[in-house]
Amino acid sequence: MITVAHEALENLVTEMIGRAGSNPEEARQVAHNLVEANLLGHDSHGVGLTAQYMRHAKAGTLTVNGHVSLVSDNGAYLLLDGNMAYGQVTGGEAMQLGLDRARTAGVAIVGLRNSHHLGRIGAWGEICARAGFISIHFVNVVGHRPIVAPWGGAEARYSTNPYCTAVPATDKNPMFVLDMATSRVALGKVRVAYNAGKEVVEGALIDHNGLPTRNAAVMYEQPTGALQAFGEHKGYGLALLGEILGAALLGGPVTDPAQQGRETICNSMLTVIVDPKGFGRDIPFADAIDSMLAYVTSARPGEGVDKVRVPGEPERETGADRRANGVPVDPGTWALLVEAGVEAGMDRHDFDGIAG
Ligand code: NAD
């Protein structure tokens, strides 16, 4: 592993995204979001995506320096089009517009369709939670070949459609963030295993015959297999809600054969923003969370586990470690970064100089 200080990594990726056509503010926003994903332990959504983003910018399947545009505005409902601009920009704009609406209407239902990759969905939930609101996010992913098999199916039909809910911190507990792909593992984790020549966890993949396998190559070599849904039929059902609520409801593109030949990442996302005081100020919401979490996490840990955790906690722990000790980047990902940077006119020494 190569270890890089997060500030240096962010500067490097800012330079790369800038060279792909973004203005300095956008380049910084994108780089910050990617490095934050690495810091929190989600390398699948970190700087390893830089080269892909640059390719999409060059091909015109990502709109650099783009913004959301308003499609419709109806009471608590706001529909935005992301115009295939960077999700790091459109996601932030959608949350700010949604929060403004929730502050006046008590609730906001925000549709964002046709955005380029929104990255770690937790980033958007955390903005809402920091502002004191609960947020619920249903998301679909299209723009490339499908990679997840429907439950009972032997071939891929949709993608890793993430789901997220974030709840503001209480006096005793930090914010609660459940943020997850609806596949057993994210594709980026299979990529890391493939690059390292390692096997993937049991139950994550099927081969082209629909049979379970731990061989990461089935996602990168012909004949291709597929990722499995998490939680069997239940995860599959939740993923379809990503299509129905996250895209179909908003007029965004749903998974279909037309997506097969595309070479981009397109997210559509439904965000419901709720005021925790909406049902009345006398409901002891925070106290109930605190007593429930205290009881749940008091369970005796199972074998090989140091303690019972709450969603969001692993990310905070990894974040504290990586902020202090640097971000590990696997050699395969680093080589792709260097290659993309050099191709964009950067000096190889810019990379060598920060790699520990
Ligand atoms: P994951 O499996 O690592 O974690 C999922 C959730 O489980 C997190 O909320 C985490 O805090 C919680 N968790 C993990 N270990 C826990 C433990 N021991 N106890 C309690 N809670 C625990 O995440 P993932 O499914 O690999 O998703 C990674 C990221 O990928 C997410 O940020 C997701 O939004 C993102 N994603 C984005 C897209 C997109 O198209 N934009 C698609 C898929 C996934």
Short mmCIF file of C-alpha atoms and ligand atoms in Angstrom, two decimals, residues 42 44-45 117-123 139-141 160-164 177-186 189 265 267 307-315, ligand 1:
data_model
loop_
_atom_site.label_atom_id
_atom_site.label_comp_id
_atom_site.label_asym_id
_atom_site.label_seq_id
_atom_site.Cartn_x
_atom_site.Cartn_y
_atom_site.Cartn_z
CA HIS A 42 -14.95 3.81 1.31
CA SER A 44 -14.60 2.22 -3.73
CA HIS A 45 -15.90 5.84 -3.86
CA HIS A 117 -22.07 10.10 -10.09
CA LEU A 118 -23.20 11.32 -6.65
CA GLY A 119 -20.42 9.36 -4.93
CA ARG A 120 -20.92 8.47 -1.29
CA ILE A 121 -24.62 9.13 -0.62
CA GLY A 122 -23.87 9.55 3.10
CA ALA A 123 -22.20 12.86 2.22
CA VAL A 139 -30.95 6.25 -5.59
CA ASN A 140 -30.59 4.40 -8.89
CA VAL A 141 -27.49 4.01 -11.04
CA THR A 160 -25.71 -1.13 -6.94
CA ASN A 161 -28.61 1.33 -6.22
CA PRO A 162 -27.64 2.80 -2.83
CA TYR A 163 -29.96 3.63 0.09
CA CYS A 164 -29.22 6.05 2.90
CA VAL A 177 -25.83 7.37 9.12
CA LEU A 178 -26.93 4.16 7.43
CA ASP A 179 -25.42 4.46 3.96
CA MET A 180 -25.07 1.40 1.75
CA ALA A 181 -25.05 -0.15 -1.66
CA THR A 182 -27.88 -2.67 -2.11
CA SER A 183 -25.41 -5.20 -3.51
CA ARG A 184 -23.64 -7.53 -1.05
CA VAL A 185 -20.43 -5.54 -1.72
CA ALA A 186 -19.74 -2.42 -3.78
CA LYS A 189 -14.38 -3.66 -3.38
CA ILE A 265 -22.36 6.96 -14.43
CA ASN A 267 -27.50 8.76 -10.68
CA LYS A 307 -17.79 -4.23 20.50
CA VAL A 308 -21.23 -3.76 18.98
CA ARG A 309 -21.27 -0.67 16.75
CA VAL A 310 -23.88 1.70 15.33
CA PRO A 311 -24.12 2.62 11.59
CA GLY A 312 -21.73 5.50 10.93
CA GLU A 313 -19.34 4.42 13.67
CA PRO A 314 -16.90 2.41 11.48
CA GLU A 315 -16.54 5.46 9.20
P1 NAD B 1 -20.61 -0.70 3.90
O1 NAD B 1 -21.10 -2.09 3.67
O2 NAD B 1 -19.17 -0.54 4.24
O3 NAD B 1 -21.45 -0.02 5.08
C1 NAD B 1 -22.85 0.06 4.99
C2 NAD B 1 -23.44 0.66 6.27
O4 NAD B 1 -23.25 -0.26 7.34
C3 NAD B 1 -22.77 1.96 6.72
O5 NAD B 1 -23.76 2.85 7.17
C4 NAD B 1 -21.86 1.54 7.88
O6 NAD B 1 -21.70 2.57 8.85
C5 NAD B 1 -22.66 0.40 8.45
N1 NAD B 1 -21.79 -0.56 9.13
C6 NAD B 1 -20.67 -1.15 8.65
N2 NAD B 1 -20.15 -1.97 9.58
C7 NAD B 1 -20.94 -1.90 10.68
C8 NAD B 1 -20.93 -2.51 11.97
N3 NAD B 1 -19.97 -3.37 12.32
N4 NAD B 1 -21.92 -2.20 12.82
C9 NAD B 1 -22.89 -1.32 12.50
N5 NAD B 1 -22.97 -0.70 11.28
C10 NAD B 1 -22.00 -1.00 10.39
O7 NAD B 1 -20.96 0.23 2.64
P2 NAD B 1 -21.21 -0.18 1.11
O8 NAD B 1 -22.50 -0.87 0.97
O9 NAD B 1 -19.97 -0.83 0.61
O10 NAD B 1 -21.35 1.27 0.44
C11 NAD B 1 -20.20 2.09 0.30
C12 NAD B 1 -20.55 3.43 -0.24
O11 NAD B 1 -20.87 3.31 -1.62
C13 NAD B 1 -21.72 4.16 0.38
O12 NAD B 1 -21.26 5.45 0.74
C14 NAD B 1 -22.75 4.28 -0.75
O13 NAD B 1 -23.52 5.48 -0.73
C15 NAD B 1 -21.84 4.28 -1.94
N6 NAD B 1 -22.51 3.90 -3.19
C16 NAD B 1 -22.76 4.87 -4.10
C17 NAD B 1 -23.34 4.53 -5.31
C18 NAD B 1 -23.63 5.59 -6.34
O14 NAD B 1 -24.02 5.25 -7.44
N7 NAD B 1 -23.45 6.85 -6.07
C19 NAD B 1 -23.68 3.22 -5.58
C20 NAD B 1 -23.43 2.25 -4.60
C21 NAD B 1 -22.84 2.59 -3.41
#
